[in-house]
Coordinates of C-alpha atoms in Angstrom, one line a residue:
M1 CA 0.1 0.2 0.1
S2 CA 1.4 3.3 -1.2
E3 CA 2.4 6.2 1.7
F4 CA -0.3 8.4 -0.1
L5 CA -3.1 5.8 0.2
K6 CA -2.2 5.0 3.9
N7 CA -2.7 8.6 4.8
K8 CA -5.7 9.2 2.8
K9 CA -7.4 6.0 4.7
L10 CA -6.1 7.1 8.0
A11 CA -7.8 10.5 7.4
A12 CA -11.2 9.2 6.3
S13 CA -11.3 6.7 9.0
L14 CA -10.6 9.3 11.7
S15 CA -13.4 11.5 10.0
V16 CA -15.9 8.3 10.4
T17 CA -15.0 8.0 13.6
S18 CA -15.4 11.6 15.1
N19 CA -18.6 12.1 13.0
T20 CA -20.1 9.0 14.7
A21 CA -19.1 10.3 18.1
L22 CA -20.6 13.6 17.4
I23 CA -23.8 12.4 16.2
I24 CA -24.6 10.3 19.4
F25 CA -23.8 13.2 21.4
K26 CA -25.7 15.9 19.6
L27 CA -28.7 13.7 19.5
I28 CA -28.7 13.3 23.1
A29 CA -28.1 16.6 23.8
G30 CA -30.8 18.0 21.1
F31 CA -33.7 15.4 22.7
I32 CA -32.9 16.3 26.2
C33 CA -32.9 20.1 25.5
G34 CA -35.5 20.2 23.1
S35 CA -33.4 22.3 20.5
I36 CA -34.3 22.0 16.9
S37 CA -30.7 23.6 16.2
I38 CA -28.9 21.1 17.9
I39 CA -30.8 18.3 16.3
S40 CA -30.2 20.2 12.9
E41 CA -26.7 20.1 13.8
A42 CA -27.0 16.1 14.5
I43 CA -28.6 15.7 11.1
H44 CA -25.8 18.0 9.6
S45 CA -23.3 15.6 11.4
C46 CA -25.3 12.4 10.0
S47 CA -24.6 13.8 6.4
D48 CA -21.0 14.1 7.4
L49 CA -20.8 10.7 8.6
L50 CA -22.3 9.3 5.3
A51 CA -19.9 11.5 3.4
A52 CA -17.0 10.2 5.2
I53 CA -17.8 6.7 4.7
I54 CA -18.2 7.4 0.8
T55 CA -14.9 9.1 1.2
F56 CA -13.4 6.2 3.0
F57 CA -14.4 3.7 -0.2
S58 CA -13.6 6.2 -2.7
V59 CA -10.3 6.8 -1.9
S60 CA -9.4 3.2 -1.6
K61 CA -11.0 2.3 -5.2
S62 CA -9.5 5.9 -6.6
E63 CA -6.2 4.7 -6.0
Q64 CA -6.6 1.1 -7.9
P65 CA -4.6 0.8 -11.2
A66 CA -6.2 1.0 -14.5
D67 CA -7.9 -2.5 -15.6
K68 CA -9.7 -3.9 -18.6
E69 CA -12.9 -2.1 -17.6
H70 CA -11.3 1.3 -16.7
Q71 CA -8.2 2.0 -18.9
F72 CA -7.7 5.5 -17.7
G73 CA -7.8 4.4 -14.0
H74 CA -10.3 4.8 -11.3
G75 CA -9.8 8.7 -10.4
K76 CA -13.4 9.6 -11.2
Y77 CA -14.5 7.7 -8.3
E78 CA -13.4 10.6 -6.0
D79 CA -15.1 13.0 -8.2
L80 CA -18.4 11.0 -7.9
S81 CA -17.9 10.7 -4.2
G82 CA -17.6 14.6 -4.0
L83 CA -20.7 15.2 -5.8
I84 CA -22.5 12.7 -3.9
E85 CA -21.6 14.4 -0.7
G86 CA -22.2 18.1 -1.9
C87 CA -25.9 16.6 -2.8
L88 CA -26.1 15.3 0.8
I89 CA -25.2 18.7 2.2
V90 CA -27.9 20.5 0.4
L91 CA -30.2 17.8 1.1
A92 CA -29.7 17.9 5.1
A93 CA -30.0 22.0 4.7
L94 CA -33.5 21.6 3.1
Y95 CA -34.4 19.4 6.0
I96 CA -33.5 21.7 8.6
I97 CA -34.9 25.0 6.7
Y98 CA -38.4 22.8 6.9
E99 CA -38.2 21.9 10.5
S100 CA -37.1 25.7 11.5
F101 CA -40.1 26.9 9.7
K102 CA -42.5 24.7 11.5
K103 CA -41.0 25.9 14.7
L104 CA -41.3 29.6 13.6
I105 CA -44.7 29.1 12.3
F106 CA -46.2 27.1 15.6
G107 CA -43.9 28.5 18.3
A108 CA -40.7 27.6 19.7
E109 CA -40.3 25.4 22.5
T110 CA -38.6 26.5 25.9
L111 CA -35.1 24.8 26.2
V112 CA -34.3 22.9 29.1
Q113 CA -30.7 21.6 30.3
E114 CA -28.9 24.4 28.3
H115 CA -25.6 23.9 30.0
V116 CA -25.8 20.0 28.5
A117 CA -26.2 21.5 25.0
I118 CA -23.5 24.4 25.4
A119 CA -21.0 21.7 26.4
V120 CA -21.7 19.3 23.7
M121 CA -21.4 22.1 20.9
L122 CA -18.4 23.4 22.4
F123 CA -16.7 20.1 22.4
S124 CA -18.0 19.5 18.6
V125 CA -16.3 23.0 17.4
I126 CA -13.0 21.6 19.0
I127 CA -13.3 18.4 17.7
N128 CA -13.9 19.4 14.0
I129 CA -11.4 22.2 14.1
L130 CA -8.9 19.3 14.9
V131 CA -10.0 17.0 12.6
S132 CA -10.8 19.3 9.3
T133 CA -7.3 20.7 10.0
Y134 CA -5.9 17.2 9.5
L135 CA -8.1 16.4 6.8
F136 CA -7.3 19.7 4.8
M137 CA -3.5 18.8 5.2
V138 CA -3.9 15.2 3.6
A139 CA -6.1 16.6 1.0
K140 CA -3.5 19.4 -0.2
K141 CA -0.8 16.7 0.2
T142 CA -2.6 13.9 -1.9
D143 CA -4.7 16.2 -4.1
S144 CA -7.6 14.4 -3.0
I145 CA -11.2 15.9 -3.9
A146 CA -12.8 13.3 -1.8
L147 CA -10.9 14.4 1.4
Y148 CA -11.2 17.9 0.0
A149 CA -15.1 17.6 0.3
D150 CA -15.3 15.8 3.7
A151 CA -12.8 18.4 5.0
E152 CA -15.2 21.4 3.9
H153 CA -18.0 19.6 5.2
L154 CA -16.4 19.3 8.5
R155 CA -15.4 23.0 8.4
T156 CA -19.0 24.1 8.0
D157 CA -19.8 22.1 10.9
I158 CA -17.4 24.2 12.7
Y159 CA -19.3 27.6 11.7
S160 CA -22.7 26.0 12.3
S161 CA -21.4 24.4 15.6
L162 CA -20.3 27.6 16.6
A163 CA -23.3 29.6 15.5
V164 CA -25.5 27.2 17.7
F165 CA -23.1 27.2 20.6
L166 CA -23.3 31.2 20.6
G167 CA -27.0 31.1 20.2
L168 CA -27.6 28.7 23.3
L169 CA -25.6 31.0 25.4
V170 CA -27.6 34.1 24.3
I171 CA -30.9 32.1 24.9
K172 CA -29.8 30.7 28.2
F173 CA -29.1 34.6 29.8
S174 CA -32.1 36.1 27.8
G175 CA -35.0 33.5 27.5
L176 CA -35.4 34.4 23.9
Y177 CA -36.4 30.7 22.6
I178 CA -37.6 32.1 19.4
L179 CA -33.6 32.2 18.3
D180 CA -33.3 28.7 18.1
P181 CA -35.2 27.9 15.0
I182 CA -33.5 31.2 13.4
I183 CA -29.9 30.0 14.3
A184 CA -31.1 26.5 12.7
L185 CA -32.1 28.7 9.6
F186 CA -28.4 30.3 9.7
V187 CA -27.0 27.0 9.8
A188 CA -28.8 25.7 6.9
T189 CA -27.7 28.8 4.9
I190 CA -23.9 27.8 5.9
I191 CA -24.6 24.4 5.0
I192 CA -26.4 24.9 1.4
R193 CA -23.3 27.4 0.4
S194 CA -20.7 24.6 1.3
G195 CA -22.8 22.1 -0.6
V196 CA -23.1 23.7 -3.9
K197 CA -19.5 24.7 -3.7
I198 CA -18.4 21.1 -3.3
C199 CA -21.1 19.9 -6.3
K200 CA -19.7 22.6 -8.7
R201 CA -16.1 21.4 -8.1
S202 CA -16.9 17.8 -8.6
S203 CA -19.2 18.2 -11.4
D204 CA -16.4 20.3 -13.1
N205 CA -14.3 17.3 -12.9
L206 CA -16.8 14.8 -14.0
L207 CA -17.5 16.9 -17.0
D208 CA -14.1 17.1 -17.9
A209 CA -13.8 20.9 -17.3
S210 CA -10.3 22.2 -18.0
L211 CA -7.8 23.0 -15.2
P212 CA -7.4 26.2 -13.5
D213 CA -6.1 29.2 -15.4
Y214 CA -2.8 29.0 -13.0
D215 CA -2.2 25.5 -14.2
I216 CA -2.6 26.3 -17.8
E217 CA -0.1 29.2 -17.5
Q218 CA 2.4 26.6 -15.6
I219 CA 2.1 24.4 -18.6
K220 CA 2.7 27.4 -20.8
N221 CA 5.6 28.3 -19.0
V222 CA 7.2 24.9 -19.1
I223 CA 6.8 24.8 -23.0
A224 CA 8.2 28.4 -23.3
Q225 CA 11.6 27.3 -22.2
Y226 CA 11.8 25.4 -25.3
K227 CA 10.3 28.1 -27.4
D228 CA 13.3 27.9 -29.7
I229 CA 12.8 24.6 -30.5
V230 CA 8.9 24.0 -30.5
D231 CA 5.5 25.9 -30.6
I232 CA 2.3 25.2 -29.0
K233 CA -0.6 24.3 -31.3
E234 CA -3.0 23.3 -28.7
I235 CA -3.4 22.2 -25.0
K236 CA -6.0 20.3 -23.8
T237 CA -6.4 19.5 -20.0
R238 CA -8.8 17.8 -17.2
K239 CA -8.7 16.3 -13.8
S240 CA -9.6 12.8 -12.9
G241 CA -9.4 12.2 -8.9
K242 CA -6.3 13.6 -7.9
D243 CA -4.4 13.4 -11.7
K244 CA -4.2 16.2 -13.9
E245 CA -4.4 14.8 -17.4
I246 CA -2.9 17.0 -20.3
V247 CA -2.6 16.5 -24.0
I248 CA -0.4 19.1 -26.0
I249 CA 0.0 19.2 -29.4
I250 CA 3.4 21.2 -30.4
L251 CA 5.0 21.8 -33.5
L252 CA 8.4 20.7 -34.2
D253 CA 11.1 21.0 -37.1
G254 CA 10.5 18.1 -39.3
E255 CA 14.1 17.4 -39.8
K256 CA 14.4 16.3 -36.3
T257 CA 14.8 12.7 -35.6
I258 CA 12.3 10.6 -33.8
S259 CA 14.9 9.8 -31.0
Y260 CA 15.4 13.6 -30.5
A261 CA 11.4 14.1 -30.7
H262 CA 11.1 11.1 -27.9
N263 CA 13.7 12.6 -25.6
L264 CA 12.1 16.0 -26.0
C265 CA 8.9 14.6 -25.0
D266 CA 10.4 13.0 -22.0
E267 CA 11.8 16.2 -20.8
L268 CA 8.9 18.2 -21.2
E269 CA 6.7 15.3 -19.2
T270 CA 9.4 15.5 -16.6
E271 CA 9.1 19.1 -16.4
L272 CA 5.3 19.3 -16.1
E273 CA 5.3 16.5 -13.4
N274 CA 7.9 18.5 -11.5
K275 CA 5.8 21.6 -11.8
L276 CA 2.1 20.6 -11.5
G277 CA 2.6 17.0 -9.8
N278 CA 0.4 14.1 -10.1
T279 CA 0.4 14.6 -14.2
S280 CA -0.7 12.4 -16.9
V281 CA 1.0 13.9 -20.1
T282 CA 0.4 13.0 -23.8
I283 CA 2.4 15.0 -26.5
H284 CA 1.5 14.8 -29.9
I285 CA 4.3 16.2 -32.4
E286 CA 3.2 17.3 -35.7
P287 CA 6.2 18.4 -38.3
V288 CA 6.8 21.8 -39.7
D289 CA 8.9 22.9 -42.6
T290 CA 11.1 25.5 -40.6
E291 CA 12.6 26.9 -44.0
K292 CA 9.2 27.8 -45.4
T293 CA 8.0 29.1 -41.9
H294 CA 10.8 31.6 -41.8
Q295 CA 10.6 32.3 -45.5

C-alpha cells in the first residue's frame, strides 16, 4: 500500500470515527434540551458521517490501477464521491429549513438543560477544528477531491456548531427561545453554500472541465523554455481524481529525428510533473518545415 493511500485511509477513518461520536452526543443533547438547532446539527453530522463513509471507500477505489474496464484508471470515483457528498449537504440543509419554519410558525419550545447543550456544542467545535485541519492537510498533500470535500463538510460544521453554541448562550441568559429555529436557519444557509461549492467542483471534474488558469499558465511556462525548438498548437486539460490529465500538440522541425523528438517529450513530461505534480501527459508532435516558416 502506498504512503499516499495510507494517509488518505487514515484521514477518512478518523473522519468516520469523529462524526459517529458527535452524532451520538448531539442527538442526546438535542432531545434532552428540545433544541431544533442542536438536532439540525446532528442531522448535519449524519450527512457528514455518510459522506465520510463514501470518502473512505472512494479513496481506496480511486487508487486502484487501470484495468480492462477502466483503462484510464479509477480517479473519477473521488469526483463522484464529492458530488454525492455535496448533494447530501444540500438535502440536509433543506430538511433543517423545513423543521425551522415549523418551529417559527407554530412556536418555539422552551429549552431545558441548556448547559448540557452548550458543553456538547463547544466539544463539537473543538473536535471538528482538529479533524478538519488534519483532513485539509492530507487532501492538499495527496490532491484528493474526496478528502477535500469531507474537510469542507467538517469546516461548515465548525461554523454552524459555533453559531449554535453562541446562540444557546444568548438563549440561556435572555430566554429568547425563538432564536433556536432562527439559528437553525442560519446553519442551513452555511450548509447549502458549502454543498453547492462541492457539487460544482466535483461536477466540473466529472464533465472534464479544464484545469484552472493558473495550471494552464504553468504548462505554457514550461513549454516556453523550449520556444526556440517548439511551438504550441493546442493544449487540452482535465482532472480525474488527483491526476491532472494533459494533452499537448506541439510543432517541431520536421528534420528532427524520432529519437530527438522522443527525448524532448520525456523532458517536457518530467518538467510538467515537477511543476504540477500528479500529471498524466500525452504529447503529439506535428512536423513543420522551418525553412518555409521563416521565408
